[in-house]
CSV table of C-alpha atoms and ligand atoms in Angstrom, one decimal:
chain,number,residue,atom,x,y,z
A,1,UNK,CA,77.3,95.9,80.7
A,2,UNK,CA,78.2,98.1,77.9
A,3,UNK,CA,74.1,98.6,76.5
A,4,UNK,CA,73.6,100.2,79.9
A,5,UNK,CA,75.9,103.2,78.9
A,6,UNK,CA,74.5,105.0,76.0
A,7,UNK,CA,78.5,106.6,75.2
A,8,UNK,CA,78.8,102.8,73.6
A,9,UNK,CA,76.5,103.2,70.7
A,10,UNK,CA,76.1,99.8,69.0
A,11,UNK,CA,75.3,101.4,65.8
A,12,UNK,CA,78.3,104.1,65.7
A,13,UNK,CA,80.3,103.8,62.1
A,14,UNK,CA,83.3,103.6,64.8
A,15,UNK,CA,82.8,101.9,68.0
A,16,UNK,CA,84.2,103.9,70.9
A,17,UNK,CA,87.3,101.9,72.6
A,18,UNK,CA,87.2,103.9,75.9
A,19,UNK,CA,90.8,103.1,77.6
A,20,UNK,CA,90.7,106.3,80.0
A,21,UNK,CA,88.7,105.1,82.9
A,22,UNK,CA,91.3,106.7,85.3
A,23,UNK,CA,91.1,110.0,84.0
A,24,UNK,CA,86.9,109.9,84.2
A,25,UNK,CA,84.5,106.9,84.1
A,26,UNK,CA,81.4,106.7,81.7
A,27,UNK,CA,78.0,107.1,83.2
A,28,UNK,CA,75.4,104.7,82.9
A,29,UNK,CA,71.9,105.4,82.2
A,30,UNK,CA,70.4,105.2,85.8
A,31,UNK,CA,72.8,107.7,86.7
A,32,UNK,CA,72.0,109.8,83.9
A,33,UNK,CA,68.3,109.3,84.6
A,34,UNK,CA,68.5,109.8,88.2
A,35,UNK,CA,70.5,113.3,87.8
A,36,UNK,CA,67.8,114.4,85.0
A,37,UNK,CA,64.8,112.8,87.0
A,38,UNK,CA,65.9,115.2,90.2
A,39,UNK,CA,65.8,118.3,87.8
A,40,UNK,CA,62.5,117.2,86.2
A,41,UNK,CA,60.3,116.3,89.4
A,42,UNK,CA,62.6,117.0,92.7
A,43,UNK,CA,64.5,119.8,92.4
A,44,UNK,CA,65.3,122.9,94.8
A,45,UNK,CA,67.5,124.2,96.9
A,46,UNK,CA,68.2,122.5,100.5
A,47,UNK,CA,68.6,122.7,104.1
A,48,UNK,CA,67.1,126.3,104.3
A,49,UNK,CA,63.2,125.8,103.0
A,50,UNK,CA,60.1,124.7,104.6
A,51,UNK,CA,58.3,123.8,101.3
A,52,UNK,CA,57.5,120.2,100.1
A,53,UNK,CA,59.6,120.5,97.4
A,54,UNK,CA,62.7,121.7,99.3
A,55,UNK,CA,62.4,118.7,102.0
A,56,UNK,CA,62.4,116.4,99.4
A,57,UNK,CA,65.6,117.5,97.9
A,58,UNK,CA,66.8,118.0,101.1
A,59,UNK,CA,66.1,114.2,101.8
A,60,UNK,CA,67.7,113.6,98.2
A,61,UNK,CA,70.9,115.0,99.5
A,62,UNK,CA,71.1,113.5,103.1
A,63,UNK,CA,70.1,110.0,101.5
A,64,UNK,CA,73.1,110.4,99.2
A,65,UNK,CA,75.1,111.1,102.3
A,66,UNK,CA,73.9,107.9,104.3
A,67,UNK,CA,74.5,105.6,101.1
A,68,UNK,CA,78.0,106.9,100.6
A,69,UNK,CA,78.7,106.3,104.4
A,70,UNK,CA,77.8,102.9,103.9
A,71,UNK,CA,79.4,102.4,100.9
A,72,UNK,CA,83.0,103.4,102.4
A,73,UNK,CA,81.8,101.9,105.7
A,74,UNK,CA,81.9,105.1,107.7
A,75,UNK,CA,80.9,104.1,111.3
A,76,UNK,CA,78.6,107.9,111.1
A,77,UNK,CA,76.8,110.0,108.5
A,78,UNK,CA,78.5,113.3,109.6
A,79,UNK,CA,81.8,111.7,109.0
A,80,UNK,CA,80.8,112.0,105.0
A,81,UNK,CA,82.0,115.7,103.8
A,82,UNK,CA,80.7,116.4,100.4
A,83,UNK,CA,82.9,118.2,98.1
A,84,UNK,CA,83.9,119.1,94.7
A,85,UNK,CA,86.4,116.2,94.4
A,86,UNK,CA,89.3,114.5,95.5
A,87,UNK,CA,91.6,117.5,95.0
A,88,UNK,CA,89.2,119.7,97.1
A,89,UNK,CA,88.8,117.0,99.8
A,90,UNK,CA,92.8,117.0,100.1
A,91,UNK,CA,93.1,120.4,100.3
A,92,UNK,CA,90.1,120.9,103.1
A,93,UNK,CA,92.6,118.8,105.0
A,94,UNK,CA,95.8,120.6,104.3
A,95,UNK,CA,94.4,124.1,104.5
A,96,UNK,CA,92.3,123.0,107.8
A,97,UNK,CA,93.6,120.2,110.1
A,98,UNK,CA,96.8,120.8,108.3
A,99,UNK,CA,97.1,124.7,108.8
A,100,UNK,CA,95.6,124.2,112.6
A,101,UNK,CA,98.4,122.0,113.7
A,102,UNK,CA,101.7,122.3,111.4
A,103,UNK,CA,104.6,124.0,113.1
A,104,UNK,CA,108.1,125.2,112.0
A,105,UNK,CA,110.2,122.0,111.7
A,106,UNK,CA,107.1,119.3,111.7
A,107,UNK,CA,107.1,117.1,108.9
A,108,UNK,CA,104.6,115.9,106.0
A,109,UNK,CA,105.4,112.8,104.4
A,110,UNK,CA,104.4,112.2,100.8
A,111,UNK,CA,105.5,109.4,98.2
A,112,UNK,CA,107.0,109.2,94.8
A,113,UNK,CA,103.9,108.2,93.0
A,114,UNK,CA,101.7,111.2,94.5
A,115,UNK,CA,99.3,113.1,91.8
A,116,UNK,CA,99.9,116.5,91.6
A,117,UNK,CA,96.5,116.7,93.8
A,118,UNK,CA,98.4,115.3,96.7
A,119,UNK,CA,101.5,117.1,96.3
A,120,UNK,CA,100.9,120.8,95.5
A,121,UNK,CA,98.5,121.3,98.6
A,122,UNK,CA,101.0,120.2,100.9
A,123,UNK,CA,103.5,122.3,99.6
A,124,UNK,CA,101.1,125.3,99.9
A,125,UNK,CA,100.9,124.9,103.7
A,126,UNK,CA,104.4,123.6,104.7
A,127,UNK,CA,105.4,127.1,103.2
A,128,UNK,CA,102.8,129.0,104.9
A,129,UNK,CA,103.5,127.0,108.3
A,130,UNK,CA,107.2,126.5,108.5
A,131,UNK,CA,106.9,122.9,107.8
A,132,UNK,CA,109.0,120.9,105.5
A,133,UNK,CA,107.4,118.3,102.9
A,134,UNK,CA,109.6,115.0,102.6
A,135,UNK,CA,109.0,112.3,100.3
A,136,UNK,CA,108.8,108.6,100.8
A,137,UNK,CA,110.5,106.8,98.2
A,138,UNK,CA,109.3,103.7,95.7
A,139,UNK,CA,110.6,100.6,95.0
A,140,UNK,CA,111.8,99.4,91.1
A,141,UNK,CA,108.9,97.5,91.1
A,142,UNK,CA,106.8,100.5,91.5
A,143,UNK,CA,105.6,99.9,95.4
A,144,UNK,CA,106.1,102.2,98.4
A,145,UNK,CA,109.3,101.2,100.2
A,146,UNK,CA,108.1,100.6,103.7
A,147,UNK,CA,111.3,100.6,105.1
A,148,UNK,CA,112.2,103.8,103.6
A,149,UNK,CA,108.6,105.3,105.2
A,150,UNK,CA,109.9,103.9,108.7
A,151,UNK,CA,113.3,105.5,108.6
A,152,UNK,CA,111.7,108.6,107.8
A,153,UNK,CA,108.7,108.6,110.5
A,154,UNK,CA,109.6,110.2,113.8
A,155,UNK,CA,108.3,113.1,116.1
A,156,UNK,CA,108.3,115.5,113.9
A,157,UNK,CA,105.8,113.7,111.7
A,158,UNK,CA,102.6,115.3,111.5
A,159,UNK,CA,100.8,114.2,108.3
A,160,UNK,CA,101.4,111.5,105.8
A,161,UNK,CA,99.3,111.5,102.8
A,162,UNK,CA,99.6,108.6,100.2
A,163,UNK,CA,97.2,107.3,97.5
A,164,UNK,CA,95.6,104.3,97.8
A,165,UNK,CA,95.9,103.4,94.0
A,166,UNK,CA,98.7,105.3,91.6
A,167,UNK,CA,97.1,106.9,88.5
A,168,UNK,CA,100.7,106.1,86.9
A,169,UNK,CA,101.9,102.7,88.1
A,170,UNK,CA,98.3,101.0,89.1
A,171,UNK,CA,100.1,100.1,92.4
A,172,UNK,CA,97.8,99.5,95.3
A,173,UNK,CA,99.3,100.1,98.5
A,174,UNK,CA,98.7,98.4,101.5
A,175,UNK,CA,97.2,101.1,103.6
A,176,UNK,CA,96.3,99.0,106.4
A,177,UNK,CA,99.9,98.5,106.7
A,178,UNK,CA,100.9,102.0,106.4
A,179,UNK,CA,98.2,103.2,108.9
A,180,UNK,CA,99.8,101.1,111.6
A,181,UNK,CA,103.3,102.6,111.0
A,182,UNK,CA,101.8,106.4,110.9
A,183,UNK,CA,99.9,105.9,113.8
A,184,UNK,CA,102.3,104.2,115.9
A,185,UNK,CA,104.7,107.1,115.1
A,186,UNK,CA,101.8,109.7,116.1
A,187,UNK,CA,100.8,111.1,112.9
A,188,UNK,CA,97.8,111.2,110.7
A,189,UNK,CA,96.9,109.2,107.6
A,190,UNK,CA,95.5,111.1,104.6
A,191,UNK,CA,94.4,108.7,101.9
A,192,UNK,CA,93.9,110.0,98.3
A,193,UNK,CA,91.5,106.9,96.7
A,194,UNK,CA,90.6,108.7,93.3
A,195,UNK,CA,91.7,105.7,91.5
A,196,UNK,CA,90.9,103.1,94.5
A,197,UNK,CA,87.1,103.6,95.1
A,198,UNK,CA,86.3,101.2,91.7
A,199,UNK,CA,89.3,98.9,92.3
A,200,UNK,CA,89.7,97.8,95.4
A,201,UNK,CA,87.5,97.1,98.6
A,202,UNK,CA,87.1,100.8,100.6
A,203,UNK,CA,86.3,100.5,104.2
A,204,UNK,CA,87.5,103.3,105.6
A,205,UNK,CA,87.0,101.7,109.3
A,206,UNK,CA,89.1,98.6,108.5
A,207,UNK,CA,91.8,100.4,106.6
A,208,UNK,CA,92.2,102.6,109.6
A,209,UNK,CA,92.7,105.9,107.9
A,210,UNK,CA,92.4,109.1,109.5
A,211,UNK,CA,90.9,110.8,106.2
A,212,UNK,CA,89.8,109.5,103.0
A,213,UNK,CA,89.3,111.3,99.5
A,214,UNK,CA,87.5,110.5,96.2
A,215,UNK,CA,85.5,111.3,93.4
A,216,UNK,CA,82.2,110.3,92.1
A,217,UNK,CA,83.3,110.8,88.4
A,218,UNK,CA,85.6,108.1,88.6
A,219,UNK,CA,82.7,105.9,90.0
A,220,UNK,CA,80.5,105.7,87.1
A,221,UNK,CA,79.1,109.5,88.9
A,222,UNK,CA,78.7,113.2,88.0
A,223,UNK,CA,81.7,115.7,88.2
A,224,UNK,CA,81.8,118.5,90.7
A,225,UNK,CA,81.3,116.1,93.8
A,226,UNK,CA,83.5,114.0,96.0
A,227,UNK,CA,83.8,113.0,99.6
A,228,UNK,CA,86.4,113.4,102.5
A,229,UNK,CA,85.8,111.1,105.0
A,230,UNK,CA,87.4,111.9,108.2
A,231,UNK,CA,87.7,110.6,111.6
A,232,UNK,CA,85.1,112.7,113.7
A,233,UNK,CA,87.4,113.4,116.3
A,234,UNK,CA,89.6,115.0,114.1
A,235,UNK,CA,86.7,116.6,111.7
A,236,UNK,CA,85.1,118.2,114.8
A,237,UNK,CA,87.9,120.3,116.2
A,238,UNK,CA,88.6,121.4,112.8
A,239,UNK,CA,88.1,124.6,111.7
A,240,UNK,CA,86.1,126.0,109.0
A,241,UNK,CA,87.6,125.8,104.9
A,242,UNK,CA,85.1,128.1,103.5
A,243,UNK,CA,82.6,130.8,105.0
A,244,UNK,CA,79.1,130.8,103.8
A,245,UNK,CA,75.8,130.0,104.0
A,246,UNK,CA,75.0,126.6,105.7
A,247,UNK,CA,77.7,126.4,107.7
A,248,UNK,CA,77.0,128.8,110.6
A,249,UNK,CA,75.0,128.3,113.7
A,250,UNK,CA,74.8,132.2,114.2
A,251,UNK,CA,76.4,135.2,112.5
A,252,UNK,CA,77.3,138.4,113.9
A,253,UNK,CA,79.6,141.6,112.7
A,254,UNK,CA,81.9,140.6,115.2
A,255,UNK,CA,82.1,136.8,115.2
A,256,UNK,CA,80.2,133.8,114.2
A,257,UNK,CA,79.8,130.5,115.3
A,258,UNK,CA,79.8,127.5,113.2
A,259,UNK,CA,77.6,124.6,112.5
A,260,UNK,CA,78.5,121.3,113.6
A,261,UNK,CA,80.0,118.5,110.8
A,262,UNK,CA,79.7,117.7,108.1
A,263,UNK,CA,77.5,121.5,107.8
A,264,UNK,CA,80.8,123.3,108.5
A,265,UNK,CA,82.5,122.4,105.9
A,266,UNK,CA,80.0,122.6,103.4
A,267,UNK,CA,79.7,126.3,102.7
A,268,UNK,CA,77.1,127.7,100.0
A,269,UNK,CA,74.7,125.8,98.0
A,270,UNK,CA,76.0,122.3,97.2
A,271,UNK,CA,76.2,120.2,94.4
A,272,UNK,CA,72.7,118.8,95.1
A,273,UNK,CA,72.2,117.0,91.8
A,274,UNK,CA,75.6,115.8,91.9
A,275,UNK,CA,74.9,113.9,95.5
A,276,UNK,CA,71.9,112.8,94.0
A,277,UNK,CA,73.8,111.4,91.0
A,278,UNK,CA,76.4,110.0,93.2
A,279,UNK,CA,74.1,108.1,95.1
A,280,UNK,CA,72.8,106.7,91.7
A,281,UNK,CA,76.1,105.8,91.1
A,282,UNK,CA,76.8,103.8,94.0
A,283,UNK,CA,73.2,102.2,93.9
A,284,UNK,CA,74.8,101.1,90.4
A,285,UNK,CA,77.8,99.3,91.9
A,286,UNK,CA,75.6,97.7,94.5
A,287,UNK,CA,73.7,96.2,91.7
A,288,UNK,CA,76.5,95.2,89.8
A,289,UNK,CA,78.5,93.4,92.9
A,290,UNK,CA,81.6,95.5,94.1
A,291,UNK,CA,83.9,92.4,93.6
A,292,UNK,CA,82.5,92.1,90.1
A,293,UNK,CA,84.6,95.4,89.6
A,294,UNK,CA,88.1,94.0,91.3
A,295,UNK,CA,87.7,90.7,89.4
A,296,UNK,CA,87.0,92.4,86.0
A,297,UNK,CA,89.9,94.7,86.3
A,298,UNK,CA,91.9,91.7,87.4
A,299,UNK,CA,91.4,90.1,84.4
A,300,UNK,CA,92.0,92.8,81.6
A,301,UNK,CA,94.7,94.1,83.8
A,302,UNK,CA,96.3,90.3,83.6
A,303,UNK,CA,95.3,90.1,79.8
A,304,UNK,CA,96.9,93.7,79.1
A,305,UNK,CA,100.3,92.0,80.8
A,306,UNK,CA,100.5,88.9,78.9
A,307,UNK,CA,100.3,91.1,75.6
A,308,UNK,CA,102.8,93.4,76.6
A,309,UNK,CA,105.2,90.6,77.1
A,310,UNK,CA,105.5,90.1,73.7
A,311,UNK,CA,106.8,93.6,72.9
A,312,UNK,CA,109.9,94.2,74.9
A,313,UNK,CA,110.4,97.5,73.7
A,314,UNK,CA,107.5,98.6,75.0
A,315,UNK,CA,108.3,100.1,78.6
A,316,UNK,CA,105.8,99.6,81.4
A,317,UNK,CA,106.1,102.0,84.7
A,318,UNK,CA,105.8,100.1,87.9
A,319,UNK,CA,105.4,96.4,88.0
A,320,UNK,CA,103.7,95.6,91.6
A,321,UNK,CA,102.6,92.5,92.4
A,322,UNK,CA,99.4,94.0,93.5
A,323,UNK,CA,97.5,96.5,91.0
A,324,UNK,CA,94.9,97.9,89.4
A,325,UNK,CA,94.1,98.2,85.3
A,326,UNK,CA,95.8,101.1,85.0
A,327,UNK,CA,98.8,100.6,82.7
A,328,UNK,CA,101.5,103.6,81.5
A,329,UNK,CA,103.8,102.6,78.7
A,330,UNK,CA,106.8,104.6,77.4
A,331,UNK,CA,107.9,103.4,73.6
A,332,UNK,CA,111.7,105.0,73.5
A,333,UNK,CA,111.7,107.6,70.8
A,334,UNK,CA,108.4,108.0,70.3
A,335,UNK,CA,106.2,111.1,71.7
A,336,UNK,CA,103.3,109.9,73.8
A,337,UNK,CA,100.9,112.5,71.7
A,338,UNK,CA,102.0,110.8,68.3
A,339,UNK,CA,100.8,107.4,69.6
A,340,UNK,CA,97.7,109.0,71.4
A,341,UNK,CA,97.0,110.8,67.8
A,342,UNK,CA,97.2,107.3,65.6
A,343,UNK,CA,95.0,105.5,68.2
A,344,UNK,CA,92.3,108.1,68.3
A,345,UNK,CA,92.1,107.6,64.4
A,346,UNK,CA,90.9,104.2,65.7
A,347,UNK,CA,88.6,105.5,67.9
A,348,UNK,CA,90.9,104.4,70.8
A,349,UNK,CA,90.5,107.0,73.6
A,350,UNK,CA,93.9,106.9,75.9
A,351,UNK,CA,95.8,109.5,78.2
A,352,UNK,CA,99.2,110.7,76.7
A,353,UNK,CA,101.3,113.2,79.0
A,354,UNK,CA,102.8,113.6,82.1
A,355,UNK,CA,99.6,112.3,83.8
A,356,UNK,CA,99.5,114.7,86.7
A,357,UNK,CA,102.5,113.3,88.4
A,358,UNK,CA,105.6,114.7,86.6
A,359,UNK,CA,108.0,114.2,89.4
A,360,UNK,CA,107.3,110.7,89.2
A,361,UNK,CA,107.8,110.6,85.5
A,362,UNK,CA,111.1,112.7,85.7
A,363,UNK,CA,112.3,109.7,88.0
A,364,UNK,CA,111.3,106.9,85.6
A,365,UNK,CA,113.5,108.9,83.1
A,366,UNK,CA,110.7,109.3,80.8
A,367,UNK,CA,108.7,113.3,80.0
A,368,UNK,CA,105.3,111.7,78.6
A,369,UNK,CA,103.8,108.0,78.1
A,370,UNK,CA,100.4,106.7,77.0
A,371,UNK,CA,98.4,105.2,79.9
A,372,UNK,CA,95.2,102.6,79.2
A,373,UNK,CA,92.9,102.4,82.4
A,374,UNK,CA,89.7,99.9,81.8
A,375,UNK,CA,86.5,100.4,84.0
A,376,UNK,CA,83.6,97.6,84.1
A,377,UNK,CA,82.5,98.2,80.2
A,378,UNK,CA,86.1,97.0,78.9
A,379,UNK,CA,86.6,94.2,77.0
A,380,UNK,CA,89.8,91.6,76.4
A,381,UNK,CA,89.3,92.2,72.7
A,382,UNK,CA,89.7,95.9,73.2
A,383,UNK,CA,93.1,95.4,75.1
A,384,UNK,CA,93.9,93.1,72.2
A,385,UNK,CA,92.8,96.2,69.7
A,386,UNK,CA,95.1,98.1,71.6
A,387,UNK,CA,98.0,96.7,71.3
A,388,UNK,CA,97.5,95.7,67.9
A,389,UNK,CA,97.2,99.2,67.0
A,390,UNK,CA,99.8,100.4,69.1
A,391,UNK,CA,102.4,98.1,67.2
A,392,UNK,CA,100.7,99.4,63.8
A,393,UNK,CA,101.1,102.9,65.2
A,394,UNK,CA,104.9,102.5,66.1
A,395,UNK,CA,105.6,101.0,62.5
A,396,UNK,CA,103.6,104.1,61.0
A,397,UNK,CA,106.1,106.2,63.4
A,398,UNK,CA,109.3,104.6,62.0
A,399,UNK,CA,109.8,102.7,65.4
A,400,UNK,CA,108.7,98.9,64.9
A,401,UNK,CA,107.9,97.2,68.1
A,402,UNK,CA,107.3,93.8,67.1
B,1,PMP,N1,94.4,111.7,92.9
B,1,PMP,C1,94.7,110.8,91.9
B,1,PMP,C2,95.9,109.6,92.3
B,1,PMP,C3,93.9,110.9,90.9
B,1,PMP,O1,94.3,110.0,89.5
B,1,PMP,C4,93.3,111.7,90.4
B,1,PMP,C5,92.4,112.3,89.1
B,1,PMP,N2,93.2,112.1,88.0
B,1,PMP,C6,93.0,112.8,91.4
B,1,PMP,C7,93.6,112.8,92.9
B,1,PMP,C8,92.5,114.2,91.5
B,1,PMP,O2,91.2,114.1,91.3
B,1,PMP,P1,90.1,114.8,90.8
B,1,PMP,O3,90.4,115.5,89.8
B,1,PMP,O4,88.4,114.5,90.5
B,1,PMP,O5,90.1,116.1,91.9
């Protein structure tokens, strides 16, 4: 598997131990080749051209949409909107759907384990509409408190937006169960799937969510492209998010009419090569077998938890029963940046800081933490190496943990 990722150069003097998958995944050769090959052979702008290349490029772009719809089991391809990434997908829903329906005193619910991308867009739309943003608490184990969700839900709740997998706690949330409760209250469920898409099956039809958002760069694909899935009756009624070429039916100086979904939400020249790369990433996942990714992740996570059990002075944020291979660790009196710097000296790439989830870290009473997160290319030996080096780093910083 590692040989399929050119970044893991076997000849390198110091091997790369990449434990920062949750920030972005490394790219297999087939994704790199698909993007380079598209630019080398098939590249042109799409949709507005009559010439052969434009038709080829348009087909490649639309093939990517078809494959994406199949990948997440969306009922129709028009329910797959290409955007820049998870962040843009959430902003699109907040500004188009949210602004359309929210009135003063309505409520939007998010949870205590959200990434900034699933907090700030809702703050903005709540401020503009006069709606209230409320926060679903999490349990001590770092799981969504479903009783608290029930207590918060009511006729005033219009939108609930939660992550499928937490980028800090690793918790896999029971989205189907959340959807059942949210729909019983008459609200709409938005799911931030940024961390879920390679760690747990994502079938938007079975999950029964109304919107689902993810980024290609976290599933071994390129940056700059992501997906918003939406239920078609909701998307069809939503106003455009941005105006420009490609999203219109007719344009006059006084008014314009808009294209159908999904084009209505894809103003301007899209990331055509990005869509080709996303398709290649989906083929990569399919070729390996999606279940392999989940199984491998579970094996790495349980090994990491075993190693962690030997280190009582290291605090793990979140102990959810159902989790992804994302472990965020805090060591008393050691700044995470110092640890990450020493680990980097040994070729270990981990994230350190607030992980774009400041309110969650505040609640856990830590200001910064080190996060190790794994992909299909990581090994049990790398997990061992990480914990060995963590212990050495703590000793060097004057706070031995063993
Ligand atoms: N939500 C979660 C849970 C994430 O982990 C991330 C990426 N760190 C995002 C949203 C934002 O994704 P992107 O930067 O690709 O838009």
